[in-house]
Amino acid sequence: MLKKITVRNIPGVSAGKIIKNRDIISYQTFNQIYDHAQRHARTTIRDAEAVANDLHSRAWTEGYVSGMTFAIQDLAKFVHDHENNKNHLITSALETVTVKLKEFFDHEESICQLLNVLVERLTKELQDPGRVIVTVPEKLHPHSHKVKHIFDNAGLAAEIKKSPHATIVVEYGKEIWTYDLNQVADNLARTAIKKALDSSQLNEECVVSSLDALQNIRDTLDSYLSSSR
C-alpha cells in the first residue's frame, strides 16, 4: 500500500513553479543576446573578410599596375635603344662612306671617270659648234691635259679653266652642268646607305644589340606578377 509522502518547504525553492516568469524572461533575453552576438560576429567576420579581400585585390592590382608601369618603361627604353642603335649605325656608316667617297674624288682618275660619263651623254646631243668650257678645281688643274684629252677624243673642243672651289662646271652650248664633289660624295653615300637599309641585316643587328632591354621587360613583369599574387 502506497504511503503518502509529505514534502516540506525547502528554503529558497517555490513549491509551485520551478522557474519563475522573470527567470524565463531573463533566459530568453540571454538567448537573444547570444544569438545577436553570433550574428554580429558573423557579420563582422564577413566584413573583415571582404575588407581583407578588397585589400588583397587592391594590392594585387597596384602591384600589377606598378609592374606594368615598369615594364612599359623598359619597353620604351628598348624602343629608344633600338632607334638609337639604328641611328648610330646609320650615322656612323654615312660618315664613313662619305669620307671614303671624298677621298675617292680627290684623285684625278676618279674625276676623269665622272667626266667620261658626261662626255658620253654630250656626244649623243652634239651641238654646233662642239665647243666645251670646263672649269675644274685648282687642285685638279695640273691634270687639265687629261681632262682636255677626254673631250677632244669625243670630238669636243675643250677649254680648261681653274676655280678655287671644289666644283666642276661644264658649259656646252646653252647647257651648264655643275658637280660639287663634296655634294656628289654625300649623295652617293646616302644612296648607298638607303640601299643597305632595305636589307634586313641592319635591323637584325639593332635587335640583337637591344636584347638586354627585352630581357629586362620580361624580368620586370615576372617579378611584379609573382609578388602580387
PDB file of C-alpha atoms in Angstrom:
ATOM      1  CA  MET A   1       0.000   0.000   0.000  1.00  0.00           C
ATOM      2  CA  LEU A   2       1.344   3.406  -1.108  1.00  0.00           C
ATOM      3  CA  LYS A   3       2.389   5.811   1.515  1.00  0.00           C
ATOM      4  CA  LYS A   4       1.723   9.498   1.374  1.00  0.00           C
ATOM      5  CA  ILE A   5       4.937  11.468   1.384  1.00  0.00           C
ATOM      6  CA  THR A   6       4.891  14.964   2.697  1.00  0.00           C
ATOM      7  CA  VAL A   7       7.306  17.356   1.063  1.00  0.00           C
ATOM      8  CA  ARG A   8       8.487  20.011   3.342  1.00  0.00           C
ATOM      9  CA  ASN A   9       9.107  23.507   2.174  1.00  0.00           C
ATOM     10  CA  ILE A  10      12.725  23.948   1.138  1.00  0.00           C
ATOM     11  CA  PRO A  11      14.017  27.432   1.786  1.00  0.00           C
ATOM     12  CA  GLY A  12      14.504  29.422  -1.441  1.00  0.00           C
ATOM     13  CA  VAL A  13      12.511  26.981  -3.557  1.00  0.00           C
ATOM     14  CA  SER A  14       8.978  27.711  -4.650  1.00  0.00           C
ATOM     15  CA  ALA A  15       6.579  24.933  -4.008  1.00  0.00           C
ATOM     16  CA  GLY A  16       4.674  25.919  -7.158  1.00  0.00           C
ATOM     17  CA  LYS A  17       6.604  26.984 -10.308  1.00  0.00           C
ATOM     18  CA  ILE A  18      10.153  25.742 -10.573  1.00  0.00           C
ATOM     19  CA  ILE A  19      11.206  28.606 -12.956  1.00  0.00           C
ATOM     20  CA  LYS A  20       9.699  31.968 -12.281  1.00  0.00           C
ATOM     21  CA  ASN A  21       8.452  34.229 -15.078  1.00  0.00           C
ATOM     22  CA  ARG A  22      11.244  36.741 -14.554  1.00  0.00           C
ATOM     23  CA  ASP A  23      13.755  33.918 -14.810  1.00  0.00           C
ATOM     24  CA  ILE A  24      12.182  32.786 -18.090  1.00  0.00           C
ATOM     25  CA  ILE A  25      12.299  36.336 -19.427  1.00  0.00           C
ATOM     26  CA  SER A  26      15.924  36.619 -18.377  1.00  0.00           C
ATOM     27  CA  TYR A  27      16.702  33.300 -20.051  1.00  0.00           C
ATOM     28  CA  GLN A  28      15.020  34.355 -23.293  1.00  0.00           C
ATOM     29  CA  THR A  29      16.834  37.675 -23.153  1.00  0.00           C
ATOM     30  CA  PHE A  30      20.158  35.863 -22.756  1.00  0.00           C
ATOM     31  CA  ASN A  31      19.413  33.665 -25.767  1.00  0.00           C
ATOM     32  CA  GLN A  32      18.506  36.708 -27.804  1.00  0.00           C
ATOM     33  CA  ILE A  33      21.702  38.454 -26.799  1.00  0.00           C
ATOM     34  CA  TYR A  34      23.699  35.329 -27.570  1.00  0.00           C
ATOM     35  CA  ASP A  35      22.061  34.947 -30.979  1.00  0.00           C
ATOM     36  CA  HIS A  36      22.571  38.629 -31.680  1.00  0.00           C
ATOM     37  CA  ALA A  37      26.219  38.334 -30.676  1.00  0.00           C
ATOM     38  CA  GLN A  38      26.630  35.368 -33.007  1.00  0.00           C
ATOM     39  CA  ARG A  39      25.019  37.241 -35.873  1.00  0.00           C
ATOM     40  CA  HIS A  40      27.113  40.303 -35.162  1.00  0.00           C
ATOM     41  CA  ALA A  41      30.252  38.166 -35.013  1.00  0.00           C
ATOM     42  CA  ARG A  42      29.386  36.520 -38.334  1.00  0.00           C
ATOM     43  CA  THR A  43      28.712  39.926 -39.890  1.00  0.00           C
ATOM     44  CA  THR A  44      31.972  41.289 -38.504  1.00  0.00           C
ATOM     45  CA  ILE A  45      33.863  38.287 -39.854  1.00  0.00           C
ATOM     46  CA  ARG A  46      32.261  38.675 -43.280  1.00  0.00           C
ATOM     47  CA  ASP A  47      33.051  42.378 -43.294  1.00  0.00           C
ATOM     48  CA  ALA A  48      36.621  41.671 -42.238  1.00  0.00           C
ATOM     49  CA  GLU A  49      36.966  39.044 -44.957  1.00  0.00           C
ATOM     50  CA  ALA A  50      35.523  41.469 -47.503  1.00  0.00           C
ATOM     51  CA  VAL A  51      37.962  44.169 -46.405  1.00  0.00           C
ATOM     52  CA  ALA A  52      40.828  41.678 -46.498  1.00  0.00           C
ATOM     53  CA  ASN A  53      39.825  40.516 -49.981  1.00  0.00           C
ATOM     54  CA  ASP A  54      39.485  44.108 -51.110  1.00  0.00           C
ATOM     55  CA  LEU A  55      42.913  44.962 -49.726  1.00  0.00           C
ATOM     56  CA  HIS A  56      44.383  41.869 -51.348  1.00  0.00           C
ATOM     57  CA  SER A  57      42.759  42.698 -54.671  1.00  0.00           C
ATOM     58  CA  ARG A  58      43.862  46.295 -54.384  1.00  0.00           C
ATOM     59  CA  ALA A  59      47.393  45.241 -53.503  1.00  0.00           C
ATOM     60  CA  TRP A  60      47.454  42.820 -56.439  1.00  0.00           C
ATOM     61  CA  THR A  61      46.087  45.488 -58.763  1.00  0.00           C
ATOM     62  CA  GLU A  62      48.543  48.096 -57.527  1.00  0.00           C
ATOM     63  CA  GLY A  63      51.360  45.603 -57.847  1.00  0.00           C
ATOM     64  CA  TYR A  64      50.220  44.635 -61.321  1.00  0.00           C
ATOM     65  CA  VAL A  65      49.913  48.274 -62.351  1.00  0.00           C
ATOM     66  CA  SER A  66      53.351  49.008 -60.916  1.00  0.00           C
ATOM     67  CA  GLY A  67      54.758  46.030 -62.761  1.00  0.00           C
ATOM     68  CA  MET A  68      53.137  47.107 -65.995  1.00  0.00           C
ATOM     69  CA  THR A  69      54.397  50.650 -65.464  1.00  0.00           C
ATOM     70  CA  PHE A  70      57.964  49.480 -65.089  1.00  0.00           C
ATOM     71  CA  ALA A  71      57.510  47.072 -67.992  1.00  0.00           C
ATOM     72  CA  ILE A  72      56.238  49.901 -70.184  1.00  0.00           C
ATOM     73  CA  GLN A  73      59.211  51.992 -69.118  1.00  0.00           C
ATOM     74  CA  ASP A  74      61.500  49.121 -70.072  1.00  0.00           C
ATOM     75  CA  LEU A  75      59.656  48.756 -73.361  1.00  0.00           C
ATOM     76  CA  ALA A  76      60.055  52.463 -74.053  1.00  0.00           C
ATOM     77  CA  LYS A  77      63.748  52.125 -73.220  1.00  0.00           C
ATOM     78  CA  PHE A  78      64.003  49.159 -75.590  1.00  0.00           C
ATOM     79  CA  VAL A  79      62.377  51.096 -78.423  1.00  0.00           C
ATOM     80  CA  HIS A  80      64.540  54.123 -77.637  1.00  0.00           C
ATOM     81  CA  ASP A  81      67.696  51.992 -77.518  1.00  0.00           C
ATOM     82  CA  HIS A  82      66.685  50.202 -80.710  1.00  0.00           C
ATOM     83  CA  GLU A  83      66.219  53.507 -82.532  1.00  0.00           C
ATOM     84  CA  ASN A  84      69.411  54.929 -81.023  1.00  0.00           C
ATOM     85  CA  ASN A  85      71.399  51.889 -82.103  1.00  0.00           C
ATOM     86  CA  LYS A  86      69.915  52.061 -85.567  1.00  0.00           C
ATOM     87  CA  ASN A  87      70.536  55.807 -85.879  1.00  0.00           C
ATOM     88  CA  HIS A  88      74.063  55.391 -84.542  1.00  0.00           C
ATOM     89  CA  LEU A  89      74.821  52.697 -87.118  1.00  0.00           C
ATOM     90  CA  ILE A  90      73.331  54.794 -89.915  1.00  0.00           C
ATOM     91  CA  THR A  91      75.205  57.937 -88.874  1.00  0.00           C
ATOM     92  CA  SER A  92      78.464  56.075 -88.439  1.00  0.00           C
ATOM     93  CA  ALA A  93      78.093  54.298 -91.779  1.00  0.00           C
ATOM     94  CA  LEU A  94      77.136  57.528 -93.551  1.00  0.00           C
ATOM     95  CA  GLU A  95      80.157  59.357 -92.155  1.00  0.00           C
ATOM     96  CA  THR A  96      82.498  56.517 -93.091  1.00  0.00           C
ATOM     97  CA  VAL A  97      81.163  56.142 -96.637  1.00  0.00           C
ATOM     98  CA  THR A  98      81.144  59.915 -97.208  1.00  0.00           C
ATOM     99  CA  VAL A  99      84.763  60.239 -96.092  1.00  0.00           C
ATOM    100  CA  LYS A 100      85.790  57.357 -98.346  1.00  0.00           C
ATOM    101  CA  LEU A 101      83.960  58.837-101.331  1.00  0.00           C
ATOM    102  CA  LYS A 102      85.508  62.263-100.761  1.00  0.00           C
ATOM    103  CA  GLU A 103      88.909  60.602-100.704  1.00  0.00           C
ATOM    104  CA  PHE A 104      87.927  58.785-103.880  1.00  0.00           C
ATOM    105  CA  PHE A 105      87.018  62.039-105.670  1.00  0.00           C
ATOM    106  CA  ASP A 106      90.251  63.654-104.519  1.00  0.00           C
ATOM    107  CA  HIS A 107      92.045  61.636-107.206  1.00  0.00           C
ATOM    108  CA  GLU A 108      92.105  62.913-110.760  1.00  0.00           C
ATOM    109  CA  GLU A 109      91.390  59.449-112.124  1.00  0.00           C
ATOM    110  CA  SER A 110      88.040  59.348-110.326  1.00  0.00           C
ATOM    111  CA  ILE A 111      87.074  62.787-111.624  1.00  0.00           C
ATOM    112  CA  CYS A 112      88.069  61.781-115.130  1.00  0.00           C
ATOM    113  CA  GLN A 113      85.773  58.767-114.860  1.00  0.00           C
ATOM    114  CA  LEU A 114      82.953  61.083-113.808  1.00  0.00           C
ATOM    115  CA  LEU A 115      83.629  63.343-116.791  1.00  0.00           C
ATOM    116  CA  ASN A 116      83.714  60.338-119.119  1.00  0.00           C
ATOM    117  CA  VAL A 117      80.099  59.616-118.162  1.00  0.00           C
ATOM    118  CA  LEU A 118      79.134  63.201-119.009  1.00  0.00           C
ATOM    119  CA  VAL A 119      81.020  63.126-122.319  1.00  0.00           C
ATOM    120  CA  GLU A 120      79.101  60.009-123.396  1.00  0.00           C
ATOM    121  CA  ARG A 121      75.886  61.944-122.872  1.00  0.00           C
ATOM    122  CA  LEU A 122      77.145  65.040-124.686  1.00  0.00           C
ATOM    123  CA  THR A 123      78.190  63.071-127.759  1.00  0.00           C
ATOM    124  CA  LYS A 124      74.589  61.921-128.143  1.00  0.00           C
ATOM    125  CA  GLU A 125      73.449  65.557-128.322  1.00  0.00           C
ATOM    126  CA  LEU A 126      76.185  67.206-130.389  1.00  0.00           C
ATOM    127  CA  GLN A 127      75.714  70.912-130.902  1.00  0.00           C
ATOM    128  CA  ASP A 128      77.286  73.257-133.426  1.00  0.00           C
ATOM    129  CA  PRO A 129      79.914  74.296-132.662  1.00  0.00           C
ATOM    130  CA  GLY A 130      81.097  71.400-130.475  1.00  0.00           C
ATOM    131  CA  ARG A 131      82.960  73.564-128.042  1.00  0.00           C
ATOM    132  CA  VAL A 132      83.069  72.890-124.295  1.00  0.00           C
ATOM    133  CA  ILE A 133      84.308  75.050-121.434  1.00  0.00           C
ATOM    134  CA  VAL A 134      85.382  73.002-118.422  1.00  0.00           C
ATOM    135  CA  THR A 135      86.156  74.694-115.109  1.00  0.00           C
ATOM    136  CA  VAL A 136      87.946  72.426-112.656  1.00  0.00           C
ATOM    137  CA  PRO A 137      89.085  72.828-109.015  1.00  0.00           C
ATOM    138  CA  GLU A 138      92.506  74.353-108.632  1.00  0.00           C
ATOM    139  CA  LYS A 139      93.989  71.118-107.295  1.00  0.00           C
ATOM    140  CA  LEU A 140      92.879  69.338-110.482  1.00  0.00           C
ATOM    141  CA  HIS A 141      94.264  71.954-112.855  1.00  0.00           C
ATOM    142  CA  PRO A 142      97.735  70.322-113.054  1.00  0.00           C
ATOM    143  CA  HIS A 143      95.918  67.377-114.650  1.00  0.00           C
ATOM    144  CA  SER A 144      93.937  69.557-117.048  1.00  0.00           C
ATOM    145  CA  HIS A 145      95.609  67.887-120.038  1.00  0.00           C
ATOM    146  CA  LYS A 146      93.888  64.614-119.059  1.00  0.00           C
ATOM    147  CA  VAL A 147      90.536  66.363-118.828  1.00  0.00           C
ATOM    148  CA  LYS A 148      91.058  68.051-122.202  1.00  0.00           C
ATOM    149  CA  HIS A 149      92.050  64.730-123.753  1.00  0.00           C
ATOM    150  CA  ILE A 150      88.722  63.164-122.673  1.00  0.00           C
ATOM    151  CA  PHE A 151      86.683  65.810-124.522  1.00  0.00           C
ATOM    152  CA  ASP A 152      88.989  66.037-127.541  1.00  0.00           C
ATOM    153  CA  ASN A 153      88.763  62.275-128.116  1.00  0.00           C
ATOM    154  CA  ALA A 154      84.971  62.620-128.211  1.00  0.00           C
ATOM    155  CA  GLY A 155      85.176  65.330-130.884  1.00  0.00           C
ATOM    156  CA  LEU A 156      84.521  68.157-128.464  1.00  0.00           C
ATOM    157  CA  ALA A 157      86.939  71.071-128.372  1.00  0.00           C
ATOM    158  CA  ALA A 158      87.529  71.767-124.687  1.00  0.00           C
ATOM    159  CA  GLU A 159      88.818  74.879-122.979  1.00  0.00           C
ATOM    160  CA  ILE A 160      90.036  74.219-119.433  1.00  0.00           C
ATOM    161  CA  LYS A 161      89.749  76.815-116.663  1.00  0.00           C
ATOM    162  CA  LYS A 162      90.506  76.599-112.961  1.00  0.00           C
ATOM    163  CA  SER A 163      88.474  77.612-109.905  1.00  0.00           C
ATOM    164  CA  PRO A 164      89.241  77.897-106.170  1.00  0.00           C
ATOM    165  CA  HIS A 165      86.051  75.973-105.406  1.00  0.00           C
ATOM    166  CA  ALA A 166      85.597  72.190-105.210  1.00  0.00           C
ATOM    167  CA  THR A 167      83.167  72.317-108.122  1.00  0.00           C
ATOM    168  CA  ILE A 168      83.450  71.160-111.714  1.00  0.00           C
ATOM    169  CA  VAL A 169      81.492  73.250-114.218  1.00  0.00           C
ATOM    170  CA  VAL A 170      80.909  72.077-117.774  1.00  0.00           C
ATOM    171  CA  GLU A 171      79.419  74.562-120.270  1.00  0.00           C
ATOM    172  CA  TYR A 172      78.220  73.182-123.581  1.00  0.00           C
ATOM    173  CA  GLY A 173      76.064  75.349-125.811  1.00  0.00           C
ATOM    174  CA  LYS A 174      73.167  76.593-123.706  1.00  0.00           C
ATOM    175  CA  GLU A 175      73.550  73.892-121.081  1.00  0.00           C
ATOM    176  CA  ILE A 176      75.609  74.001-117.902  1.00  0.00           C
ATOM    177  CA  TRP A 177      76.438  71.048-115.631  1.00  0.00           C
ATOM    178  CA  THR A 178      77.877  71.550-112.190  1.00  0.00           C
ATOM    179  CA  TYR A 179      79.384  68.904-109.937  1.00  0.00           C
ATOM    180  CA  ASP A 180      80.112  69.821-106.343  1.00  0.00           C
ATOM    181  CA  LEU A 181      82.461  66.982-105.485  1.00  0.00           C
ATOM    182  CA  ASN A 182      81.608  67.128-101.772  1.00  0.00           C
ATOM    183  CA  GLN A 183      77.888  67.061-102.565  1.00  0.00           C
ATOM    184  CA  VAL A 184      78.345  64.225-105.035  1.00  0.00           C
ATOM    185  CA  ALA A 185      80.140  62.198-102.375  1.00  0.00           C
ATOM    186  CA  ASP A 186      77.394  62.922 -99.839  1.00  0.00           C
ATOM    187  CA  ASN A 187      74.588  61.998-102.266  1.00  0.00           C
ATOM    188  CA  LEU A 188      76.270  58.767-103.279  1.00  0.00           C
ATOM    189  CA  ALA A 189      76.831  57.876 -99.619  1.00  0.00           C
ATOM    190  CA  ARG A 190      73.166  58.455 -98.774  1.00  0.00           C
ATOM    191  CA  THR A 191      72.093  56.338-101.739  1.00  0.00           C
ATOM    192  CA  ALA A 192      74.354  53.519-100.596  1.00  0.00           C
ATOM    193  CA  ILE A 193      73.032  53.697 -97.012  1.00  0.00           C
ATOM    194  CA  LYS A 194      69.433  53.701 -98.255  1.00  0.00           C
ATOM    195  CA  LYS A 195      70.064  50.502-100.188  1.00  0.00           C
ATOM    196  CA  ALA A 196      71.654  48.981 -97.102  1.00  0.00           C
ATOM    197  CA  LEU A 197      68.569  49.864 -95.042  1.00  0.00           C
ATOM    198  CA  ASP A 198      66.371  47.972 -97.488  1.00  0.00           C
ATOM    199  CA  SER A 199      68.005  44.756 -96.334  1.00  0.00           C
ATOM    200  CA  SER A 200      67.063  43.139 -93.011  1.00  0.00           C
ATOM    201  CA  GLN A 201      70.650  42.705 -91.807  1.00  0.00           C
ATOM    202  CA  LEU A 202      70.892  46.166 -90.268  1.00  0.00           C
ATOM    203  CA  ASN A 203      67.586  45.778 -88.433  1.00  0.00           C
ATOM    204  CA  GLU A 204      68.656  42.365 -87.154  1.00  0.00           C
ATOM    205  CA  GLU A 205      71.861  43.857 -85.763  1.00  0.00           C
ATOM    206  CA  CYS A 206      69.854  46.567 -83.995  1.00  0.00           C
ATOM    207  CA  VAL A 207      67.525  43.991 -82.454  1.00  0.00           C
ATOM    208  CA  VAL A 208      70.412  41.836 -81.259  1.00  0.00           C
ATOM    209  CA  SER A 209      72.063  44.831 -79.614  1.00  0.00           C
ATOM    210  CA  SER A 210      68.823  45.540 -77.703  1.00  0.00           C
ATOM    211  CA  LEU A 211      68.167  42.042 -76.324  1.00  0.00           C
ATOM    212  CA  ASP A 212      69.167  43.154 -72.829  1.00  0.00           C
ATOM    213  CA  ALA A 213      66.286  45.620 -72.787  1.00  0.00           C
ATOM    214  CA  LEU A 214      63.842  42.896 -73.829  1.00  0.00           C
ATOM    215  CA  GLN A 215      65.111  40.643 -71.041  1.00  0.00           C
ATOM    216  CA  ASN A 216      64.543  43.463 -68.545  1.00  0.00           C
ATOM    217  CA  ILE A 217      60.925  43.742 -69.679  1.00  0.00           C
ATOM    218  CA  ARG A 218      60.268  40.050 -69.106  1.00  0.00           C
ATOM    219  CA  ASP A 219      62.060  40.022 -65.744  1.00  0.00           C
ATOM    220  CA  THR A 220      60.093  43.053 -64.545  1.00  0.00           C
ATOM    221  CA  LEU A 221      56.756  41.514 -65.491  1.00  0.00           C
ATOM    222  CA  ASP A 222      57.632  38.166 -63.911  1.00  0.00           C
ATOM    223  CA  SER A 223      58.775  39.838 -60.696  1.00  0.00           C
ATOM    224  CA  TYR A 224      55.714  42.027 -60.183  1.00  0.00           C
ATOM    225  CA  LEU A 225      53.169  39.443 -61.260  1.00  0.00           C
ATOM    226  CA  SER A 226      54.690  36.863 -58.896  1.00  0.00           C
ATOM    227  CA  SER A 227      54.858  39.222 -55.919  1.00  0.00           C
ATOM    228  CA  SER A 228      51.287  40.412 -56.420  1.00  0.00           C
ATOM    229  CA  ARG A 229      49.625  37.010 -56.329  1.00  0.00           C
TER     230      ARG A 229
END
